[in-house]
PDB file of C-alpha atoms in Angstrom:
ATOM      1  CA  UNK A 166      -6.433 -14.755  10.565  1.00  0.00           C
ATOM      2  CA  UNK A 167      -8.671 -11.746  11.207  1.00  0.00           C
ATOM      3  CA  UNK A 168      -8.197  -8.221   9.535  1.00  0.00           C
ATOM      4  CA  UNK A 169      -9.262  -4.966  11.353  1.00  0.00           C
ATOM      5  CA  UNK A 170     -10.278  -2.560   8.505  1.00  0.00           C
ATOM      6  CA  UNK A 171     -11.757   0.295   8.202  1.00  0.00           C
ATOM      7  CA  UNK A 172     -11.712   3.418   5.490  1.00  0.00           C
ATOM      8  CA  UNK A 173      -8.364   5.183   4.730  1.00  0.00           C
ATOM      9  CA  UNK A 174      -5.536   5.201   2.306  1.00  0.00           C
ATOM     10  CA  UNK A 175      -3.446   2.349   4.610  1.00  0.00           C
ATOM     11  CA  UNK A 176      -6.458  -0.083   4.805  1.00  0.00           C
ATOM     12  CA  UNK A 177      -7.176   0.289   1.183  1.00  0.00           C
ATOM     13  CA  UNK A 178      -3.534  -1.362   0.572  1.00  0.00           C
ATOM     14  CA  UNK A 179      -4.373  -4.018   2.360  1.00  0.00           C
ATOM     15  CA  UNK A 180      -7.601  -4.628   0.827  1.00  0.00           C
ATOM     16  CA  UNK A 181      -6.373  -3.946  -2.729  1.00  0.00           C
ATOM     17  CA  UNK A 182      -3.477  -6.264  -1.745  1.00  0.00           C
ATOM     18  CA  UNK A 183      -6.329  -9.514  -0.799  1.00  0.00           C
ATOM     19  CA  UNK A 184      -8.432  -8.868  -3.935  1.00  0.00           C
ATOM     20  CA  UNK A 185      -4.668  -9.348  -6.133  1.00  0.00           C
ATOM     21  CA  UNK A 186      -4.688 -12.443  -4.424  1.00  0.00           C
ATOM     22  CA  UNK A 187      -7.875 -13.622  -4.403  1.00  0.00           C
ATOM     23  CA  UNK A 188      -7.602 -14.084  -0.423  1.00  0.00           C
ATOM     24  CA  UNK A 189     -10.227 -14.759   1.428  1.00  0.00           C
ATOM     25  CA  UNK A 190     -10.005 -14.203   5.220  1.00  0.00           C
ATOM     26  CA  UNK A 191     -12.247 -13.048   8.405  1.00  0.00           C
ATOM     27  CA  UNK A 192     -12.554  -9.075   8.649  1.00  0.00           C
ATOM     28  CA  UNK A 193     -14.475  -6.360  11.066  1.00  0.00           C
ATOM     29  CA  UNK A 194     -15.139  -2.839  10.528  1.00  0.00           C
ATOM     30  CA  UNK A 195     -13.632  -0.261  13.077  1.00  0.00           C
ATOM     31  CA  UNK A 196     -15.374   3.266  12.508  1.00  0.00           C
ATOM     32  CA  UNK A 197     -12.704   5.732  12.657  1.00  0.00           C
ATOM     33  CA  UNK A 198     -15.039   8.479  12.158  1.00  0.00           C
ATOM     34  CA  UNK A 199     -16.527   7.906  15.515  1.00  0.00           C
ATOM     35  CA  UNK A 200     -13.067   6.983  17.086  1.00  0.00           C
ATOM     36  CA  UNK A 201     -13.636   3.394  18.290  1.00  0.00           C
ATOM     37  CA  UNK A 202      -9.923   2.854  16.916  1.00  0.00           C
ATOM     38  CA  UNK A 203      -9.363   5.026  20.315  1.00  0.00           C
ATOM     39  CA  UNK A 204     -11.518   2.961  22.739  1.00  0.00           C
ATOM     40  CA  UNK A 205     -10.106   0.495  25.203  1.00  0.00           C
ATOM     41  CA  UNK A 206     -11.738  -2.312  23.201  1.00  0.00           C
ATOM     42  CA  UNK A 207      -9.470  -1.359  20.155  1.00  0.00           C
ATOM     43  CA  UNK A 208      -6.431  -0.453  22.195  1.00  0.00           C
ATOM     44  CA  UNK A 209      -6.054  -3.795  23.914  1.00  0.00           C
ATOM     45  CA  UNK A 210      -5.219  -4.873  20.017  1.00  0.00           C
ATOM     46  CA  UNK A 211      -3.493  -2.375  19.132  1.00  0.00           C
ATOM     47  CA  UNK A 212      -1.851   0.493  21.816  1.00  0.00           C
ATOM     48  CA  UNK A 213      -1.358   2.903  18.688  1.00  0.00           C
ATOM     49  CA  UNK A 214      -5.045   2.701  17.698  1.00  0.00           C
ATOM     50  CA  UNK A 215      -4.408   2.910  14.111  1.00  0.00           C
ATOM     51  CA  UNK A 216      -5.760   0.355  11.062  1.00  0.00           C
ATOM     52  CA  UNK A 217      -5.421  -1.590   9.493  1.00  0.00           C
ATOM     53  CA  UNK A 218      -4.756  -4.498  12.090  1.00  0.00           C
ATOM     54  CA  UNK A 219      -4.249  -8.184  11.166  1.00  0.00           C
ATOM     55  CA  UNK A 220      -4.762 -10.887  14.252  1.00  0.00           C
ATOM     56  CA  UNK A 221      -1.894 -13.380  12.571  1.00  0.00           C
ATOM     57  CA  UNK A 222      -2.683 -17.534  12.896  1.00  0.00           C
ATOM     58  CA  UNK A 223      -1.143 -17.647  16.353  1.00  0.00           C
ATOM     59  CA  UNK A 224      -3.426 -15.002  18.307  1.00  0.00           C
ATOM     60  CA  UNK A 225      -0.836 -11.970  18.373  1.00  0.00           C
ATOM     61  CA  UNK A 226      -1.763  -8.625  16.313  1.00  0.00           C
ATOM     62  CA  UNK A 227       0.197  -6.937  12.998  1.00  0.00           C
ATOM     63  CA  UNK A 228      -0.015  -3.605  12.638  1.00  0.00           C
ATOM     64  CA  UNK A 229       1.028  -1.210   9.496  1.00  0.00           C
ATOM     65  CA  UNK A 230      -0.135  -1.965   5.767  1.00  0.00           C
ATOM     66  CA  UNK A 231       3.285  -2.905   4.532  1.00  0.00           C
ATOM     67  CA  UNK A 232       4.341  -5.620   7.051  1.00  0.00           C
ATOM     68  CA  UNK A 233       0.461  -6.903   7.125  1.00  0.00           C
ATOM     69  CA  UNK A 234       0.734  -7.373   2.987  1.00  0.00           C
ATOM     70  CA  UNK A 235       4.072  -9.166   3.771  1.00  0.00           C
ATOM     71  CA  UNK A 236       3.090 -11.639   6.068  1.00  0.00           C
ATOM     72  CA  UNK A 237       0.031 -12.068   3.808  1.00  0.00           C
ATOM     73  CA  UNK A 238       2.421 -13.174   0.794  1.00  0.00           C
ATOM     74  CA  UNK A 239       3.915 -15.487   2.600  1.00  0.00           C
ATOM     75  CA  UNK A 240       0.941 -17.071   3.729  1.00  0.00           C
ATOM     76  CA  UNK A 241      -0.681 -17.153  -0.024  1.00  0.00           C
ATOM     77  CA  UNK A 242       2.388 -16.691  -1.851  1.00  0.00           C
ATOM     78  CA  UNK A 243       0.395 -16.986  -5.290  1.00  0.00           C
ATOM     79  CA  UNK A 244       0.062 -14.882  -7.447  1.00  0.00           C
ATOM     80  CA  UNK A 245       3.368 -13.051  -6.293  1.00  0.00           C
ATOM     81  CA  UNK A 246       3.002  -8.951  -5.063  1.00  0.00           C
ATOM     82  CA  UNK A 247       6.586  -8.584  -3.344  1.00  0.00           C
ATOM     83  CA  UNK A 248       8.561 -11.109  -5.195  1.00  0.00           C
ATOM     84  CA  UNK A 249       8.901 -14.471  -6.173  1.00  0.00           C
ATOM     85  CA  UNK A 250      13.248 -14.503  -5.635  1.00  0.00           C
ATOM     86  CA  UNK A 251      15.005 -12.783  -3.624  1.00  0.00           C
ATOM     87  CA  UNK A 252      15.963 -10.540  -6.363  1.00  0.00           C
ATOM     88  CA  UNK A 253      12.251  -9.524  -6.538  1.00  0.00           C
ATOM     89  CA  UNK A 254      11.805  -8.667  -3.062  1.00  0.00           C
ATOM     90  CA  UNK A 255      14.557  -6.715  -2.456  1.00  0.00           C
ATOM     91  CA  UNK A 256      13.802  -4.058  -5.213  1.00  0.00           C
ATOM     92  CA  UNK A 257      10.165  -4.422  -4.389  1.00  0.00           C
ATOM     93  CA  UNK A 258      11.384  -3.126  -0.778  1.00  0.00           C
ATOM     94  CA  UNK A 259      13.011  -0.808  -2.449  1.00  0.00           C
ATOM     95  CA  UNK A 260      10.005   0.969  -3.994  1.00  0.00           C
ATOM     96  CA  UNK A 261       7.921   0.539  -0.882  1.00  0.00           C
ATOM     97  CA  UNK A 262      10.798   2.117   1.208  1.00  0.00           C
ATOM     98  CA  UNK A 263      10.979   5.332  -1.249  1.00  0.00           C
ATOM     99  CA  UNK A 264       7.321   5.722  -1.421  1.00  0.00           C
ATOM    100  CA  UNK A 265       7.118   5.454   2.056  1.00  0.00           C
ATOM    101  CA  UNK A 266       9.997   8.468   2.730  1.00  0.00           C
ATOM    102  CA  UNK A 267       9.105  10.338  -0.257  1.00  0.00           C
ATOM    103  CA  UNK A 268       5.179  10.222  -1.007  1.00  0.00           C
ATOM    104  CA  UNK A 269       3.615   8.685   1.427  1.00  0.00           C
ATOM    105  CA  UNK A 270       4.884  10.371   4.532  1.00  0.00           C
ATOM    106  CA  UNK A 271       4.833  14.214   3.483  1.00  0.00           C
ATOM    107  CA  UNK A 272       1.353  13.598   1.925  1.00  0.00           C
ATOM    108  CA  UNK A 273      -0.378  12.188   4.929  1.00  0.00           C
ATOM    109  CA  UNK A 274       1.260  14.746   7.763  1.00  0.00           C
ATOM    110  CA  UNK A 275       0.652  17.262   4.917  1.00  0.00           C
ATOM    111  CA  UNK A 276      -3.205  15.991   5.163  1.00  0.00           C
ATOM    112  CA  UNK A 277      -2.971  16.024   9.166  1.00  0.00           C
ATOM    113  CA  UNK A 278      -1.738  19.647   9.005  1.00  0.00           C
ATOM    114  CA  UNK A 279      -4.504  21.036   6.938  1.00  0.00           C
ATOM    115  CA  UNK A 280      -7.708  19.305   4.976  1.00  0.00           C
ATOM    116  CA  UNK A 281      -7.517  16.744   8.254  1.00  0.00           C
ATOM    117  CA  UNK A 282      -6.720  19.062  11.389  1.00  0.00           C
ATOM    118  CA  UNK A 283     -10.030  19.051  12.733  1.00  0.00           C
ATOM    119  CA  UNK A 284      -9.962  15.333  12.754  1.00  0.00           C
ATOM    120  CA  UNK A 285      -6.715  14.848  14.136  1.00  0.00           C
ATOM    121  CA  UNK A 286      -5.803  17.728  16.318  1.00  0.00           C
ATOM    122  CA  UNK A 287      -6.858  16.399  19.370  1.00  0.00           C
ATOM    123  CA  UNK A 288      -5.449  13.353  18.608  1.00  0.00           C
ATOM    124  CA  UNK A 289      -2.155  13.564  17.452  1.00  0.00           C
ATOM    125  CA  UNK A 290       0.660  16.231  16.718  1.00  0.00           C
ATOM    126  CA  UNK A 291       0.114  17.730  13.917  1.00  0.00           C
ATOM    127  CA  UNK A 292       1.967  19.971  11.999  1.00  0.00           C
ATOM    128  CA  UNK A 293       0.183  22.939  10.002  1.00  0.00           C
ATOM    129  CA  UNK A 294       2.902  25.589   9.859  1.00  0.00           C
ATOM    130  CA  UNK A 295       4.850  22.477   7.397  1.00  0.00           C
ATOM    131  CA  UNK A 296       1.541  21.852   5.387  1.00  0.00           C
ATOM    132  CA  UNK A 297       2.651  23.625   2.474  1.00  0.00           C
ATOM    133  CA  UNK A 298       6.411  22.527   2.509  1.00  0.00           C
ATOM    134  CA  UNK A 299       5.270  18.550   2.966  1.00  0.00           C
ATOM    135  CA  UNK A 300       2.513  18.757   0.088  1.00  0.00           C
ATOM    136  CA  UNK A 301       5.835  20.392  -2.171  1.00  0.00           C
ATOM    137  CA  UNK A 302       7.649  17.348  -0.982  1.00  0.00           C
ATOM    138  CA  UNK A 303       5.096  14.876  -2.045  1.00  0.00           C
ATOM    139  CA  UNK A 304       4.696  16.511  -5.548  1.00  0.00           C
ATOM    140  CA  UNK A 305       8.593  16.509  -5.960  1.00  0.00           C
ATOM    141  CA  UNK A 306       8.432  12.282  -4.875  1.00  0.00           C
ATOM    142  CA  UNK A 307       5.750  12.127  -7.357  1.00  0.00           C
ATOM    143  CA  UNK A 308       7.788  13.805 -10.222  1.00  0.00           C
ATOM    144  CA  UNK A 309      10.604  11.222  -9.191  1.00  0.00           C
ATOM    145  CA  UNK A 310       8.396   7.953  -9.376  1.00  0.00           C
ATOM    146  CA  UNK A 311       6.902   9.755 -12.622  1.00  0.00           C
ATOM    147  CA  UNK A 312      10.206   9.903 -14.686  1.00  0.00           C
ATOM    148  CA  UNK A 313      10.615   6.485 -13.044  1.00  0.00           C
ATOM    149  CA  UNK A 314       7.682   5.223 -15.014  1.00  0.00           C
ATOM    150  CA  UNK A 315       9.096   5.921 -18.292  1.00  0.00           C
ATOM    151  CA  UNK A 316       8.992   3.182 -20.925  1.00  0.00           C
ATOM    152  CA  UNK A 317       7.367   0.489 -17.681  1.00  0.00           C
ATOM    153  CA  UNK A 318       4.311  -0.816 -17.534  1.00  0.00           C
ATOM    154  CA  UNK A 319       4.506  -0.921 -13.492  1.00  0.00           C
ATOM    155  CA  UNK A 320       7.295   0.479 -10.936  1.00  0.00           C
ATOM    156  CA  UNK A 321       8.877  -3.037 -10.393  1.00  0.00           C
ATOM    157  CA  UNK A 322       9.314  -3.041 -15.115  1.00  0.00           C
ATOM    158  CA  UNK A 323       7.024  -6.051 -16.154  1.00  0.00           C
ATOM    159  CA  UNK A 324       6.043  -6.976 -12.443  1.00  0.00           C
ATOM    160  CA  UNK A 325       2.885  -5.535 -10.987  1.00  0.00           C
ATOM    161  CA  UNK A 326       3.746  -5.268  -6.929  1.00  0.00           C
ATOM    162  CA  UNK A 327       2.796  -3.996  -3.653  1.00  0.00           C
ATOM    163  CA  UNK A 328       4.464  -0.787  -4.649  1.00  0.00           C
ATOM    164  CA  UNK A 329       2.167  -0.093  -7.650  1.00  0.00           C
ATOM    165  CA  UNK A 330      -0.796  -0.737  -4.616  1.00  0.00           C
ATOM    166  CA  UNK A 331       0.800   1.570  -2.117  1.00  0.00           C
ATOM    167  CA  UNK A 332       1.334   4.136  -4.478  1.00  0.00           C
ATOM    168  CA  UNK A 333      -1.888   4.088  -6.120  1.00  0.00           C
ATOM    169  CA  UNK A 334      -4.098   3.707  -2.946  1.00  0.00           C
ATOM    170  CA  UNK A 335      -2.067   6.791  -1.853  1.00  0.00           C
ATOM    171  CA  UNK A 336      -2.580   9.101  -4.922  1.00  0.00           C
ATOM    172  CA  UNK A 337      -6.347   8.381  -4.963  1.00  0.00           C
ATOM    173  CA  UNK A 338      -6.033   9.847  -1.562  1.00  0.00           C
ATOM    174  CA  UNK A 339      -4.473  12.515  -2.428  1.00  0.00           C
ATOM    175  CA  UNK A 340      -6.828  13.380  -5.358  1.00  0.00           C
ATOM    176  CA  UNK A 341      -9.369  13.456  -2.218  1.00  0.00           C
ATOM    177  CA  UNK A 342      -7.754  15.620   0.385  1.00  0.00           C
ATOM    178  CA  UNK A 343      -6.649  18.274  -1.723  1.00  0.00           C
ATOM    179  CA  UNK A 344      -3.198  16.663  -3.268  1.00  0.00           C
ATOM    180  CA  UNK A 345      -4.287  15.995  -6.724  1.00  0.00           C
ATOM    181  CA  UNK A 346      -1.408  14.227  -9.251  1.00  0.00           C
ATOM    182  CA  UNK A 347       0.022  17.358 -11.249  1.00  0.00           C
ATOM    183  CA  UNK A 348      -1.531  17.192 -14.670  1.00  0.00           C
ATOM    184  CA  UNK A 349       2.022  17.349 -15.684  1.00  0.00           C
ATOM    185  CA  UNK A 350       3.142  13.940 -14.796  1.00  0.00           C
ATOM    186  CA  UNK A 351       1.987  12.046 -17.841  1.00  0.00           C
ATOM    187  CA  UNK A 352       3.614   8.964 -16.765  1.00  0.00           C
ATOM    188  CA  UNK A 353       1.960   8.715 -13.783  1.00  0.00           C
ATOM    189  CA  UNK A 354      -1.482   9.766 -15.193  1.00  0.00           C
ATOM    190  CA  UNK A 355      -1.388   7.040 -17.450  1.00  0.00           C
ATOM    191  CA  UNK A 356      -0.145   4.014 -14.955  1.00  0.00           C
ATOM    192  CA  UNK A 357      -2.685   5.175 -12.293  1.00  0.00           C
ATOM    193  CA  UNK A 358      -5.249   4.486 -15.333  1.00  0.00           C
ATOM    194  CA  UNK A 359      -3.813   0.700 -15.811  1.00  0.00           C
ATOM    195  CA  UNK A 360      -4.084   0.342 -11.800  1.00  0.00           C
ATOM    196  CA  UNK A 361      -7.874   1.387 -12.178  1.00  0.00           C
ATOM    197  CA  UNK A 362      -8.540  -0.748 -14.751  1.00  0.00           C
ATOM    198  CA  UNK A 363      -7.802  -3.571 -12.379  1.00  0.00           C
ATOM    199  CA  UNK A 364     -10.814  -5.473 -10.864  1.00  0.00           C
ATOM    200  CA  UNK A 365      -8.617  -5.129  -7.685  1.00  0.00           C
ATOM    201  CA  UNK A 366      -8.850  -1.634  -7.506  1.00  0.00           C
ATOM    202  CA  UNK A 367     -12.721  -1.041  -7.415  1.00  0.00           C
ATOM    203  CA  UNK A 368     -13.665  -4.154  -5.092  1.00  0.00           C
ATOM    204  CA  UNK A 369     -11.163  -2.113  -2.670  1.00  0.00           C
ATOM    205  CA  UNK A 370     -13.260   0.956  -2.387  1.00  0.00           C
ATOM    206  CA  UNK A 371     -15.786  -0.925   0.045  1.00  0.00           C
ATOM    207  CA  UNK A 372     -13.800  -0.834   3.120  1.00  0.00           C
ATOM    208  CA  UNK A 373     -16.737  -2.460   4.006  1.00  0.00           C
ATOM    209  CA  UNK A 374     -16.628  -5.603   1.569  1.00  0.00           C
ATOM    210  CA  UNK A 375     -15.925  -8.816   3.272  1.00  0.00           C
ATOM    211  CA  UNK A 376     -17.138  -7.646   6.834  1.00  0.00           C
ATOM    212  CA  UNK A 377     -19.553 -10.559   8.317  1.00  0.00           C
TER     213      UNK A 377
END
């Protein structure tokens, strides 16, 4: 396997994702900043130019965080981050599927729209008459994971999961572009401070870490 990272909420799941599981596989850099993810090079991997991007044991290429992390588990399914029954996985999904709809979509177009339009504007539609309105929506998906947090240690209860990864890469992006956690969601505030207690969650700030 070979993983094409480079800096960005999405490849900081993935990251965050090895270090919980103590992974160790190849890995390049692709500058964003100076779109190589747009150059032909790139593009023969992956036709949507986005990152991460995992080259799986047979040759072909994964794209998006969530399925990469998947195939990961099953590759090293120890320790388990999606679940170790089927019970496990399927509310796992379930987390991942409502961060995806409720947090991490609005907050990301929201970034496109405004703090990122000069980056992406000539790259991609983006939407900065909806800025405001998708930043409300994130806030209101945060308020919803935040009352789920009551009384749990992680989202999944007792199980720490790709879900408590997605959503934590995703707020510490947010914190970054302008979409700060409201000081108001206690919960929240105090399970992002477990996350970043992890050793899991500093080694993935070096979207660099790894790269031969």
């Amino acid at each position: 396997m070979k993983l094409y990272q480079s800096i960005g909420p999405n490849p900081r799941v993935v990251l965050m994702f090895l270090e919980e599981k103590g992974a160790a596989i190849d890995r390049a850099f692709v500058d964003i900043m100076t779109g190589e993810n747009r150059q032909p090079a790139f593009t023969a991997l992956n036709p949507f130019g986005q990152l991460p991007l995992l080259e799986m044991d047979d040759g072909s290429h994964l794209s998006e965080s969530t399925a990469i992390c998947g195939y990961i588990e099953e590759k090293f399914p120890t320790p388990p981050l999606i679940g170790a029954t089927a019970e496990e996985r399927a509310v796992t999904n379930m987390l991942v599927r409502r961060l995806d709809y409720d947090v991490v979509a609005p907050m990301t177009t929201a970034f496109r729209g405004s703090e990122g339009l000069p980056m992406f504007q000539n790259r991609l539609r983006c939407l900065p008459e909806a800025a405001d309105g998708l930043k409300a929506c994130a806030r209101d998906g945060l308020a919803a994971f935040d009352a789920l947090l009551s009384n749990k240690t992680w989202l999944a209860g007792d199980r720490f999961t790709l879900a408590d990864i997605l959503l934590y890469c995703l707020t510490e992006f947010g914190k970054m572009v302008g979409q700060p956690t409201p000081d108001d969601l206690a919960n929240l505030k105090a399970w992002s401070e477990r996350v970043a207690a992890r050793p899991s969650a500093t080694a993935s700030l070096d979207a660099k870490k790894g790269v031969a």
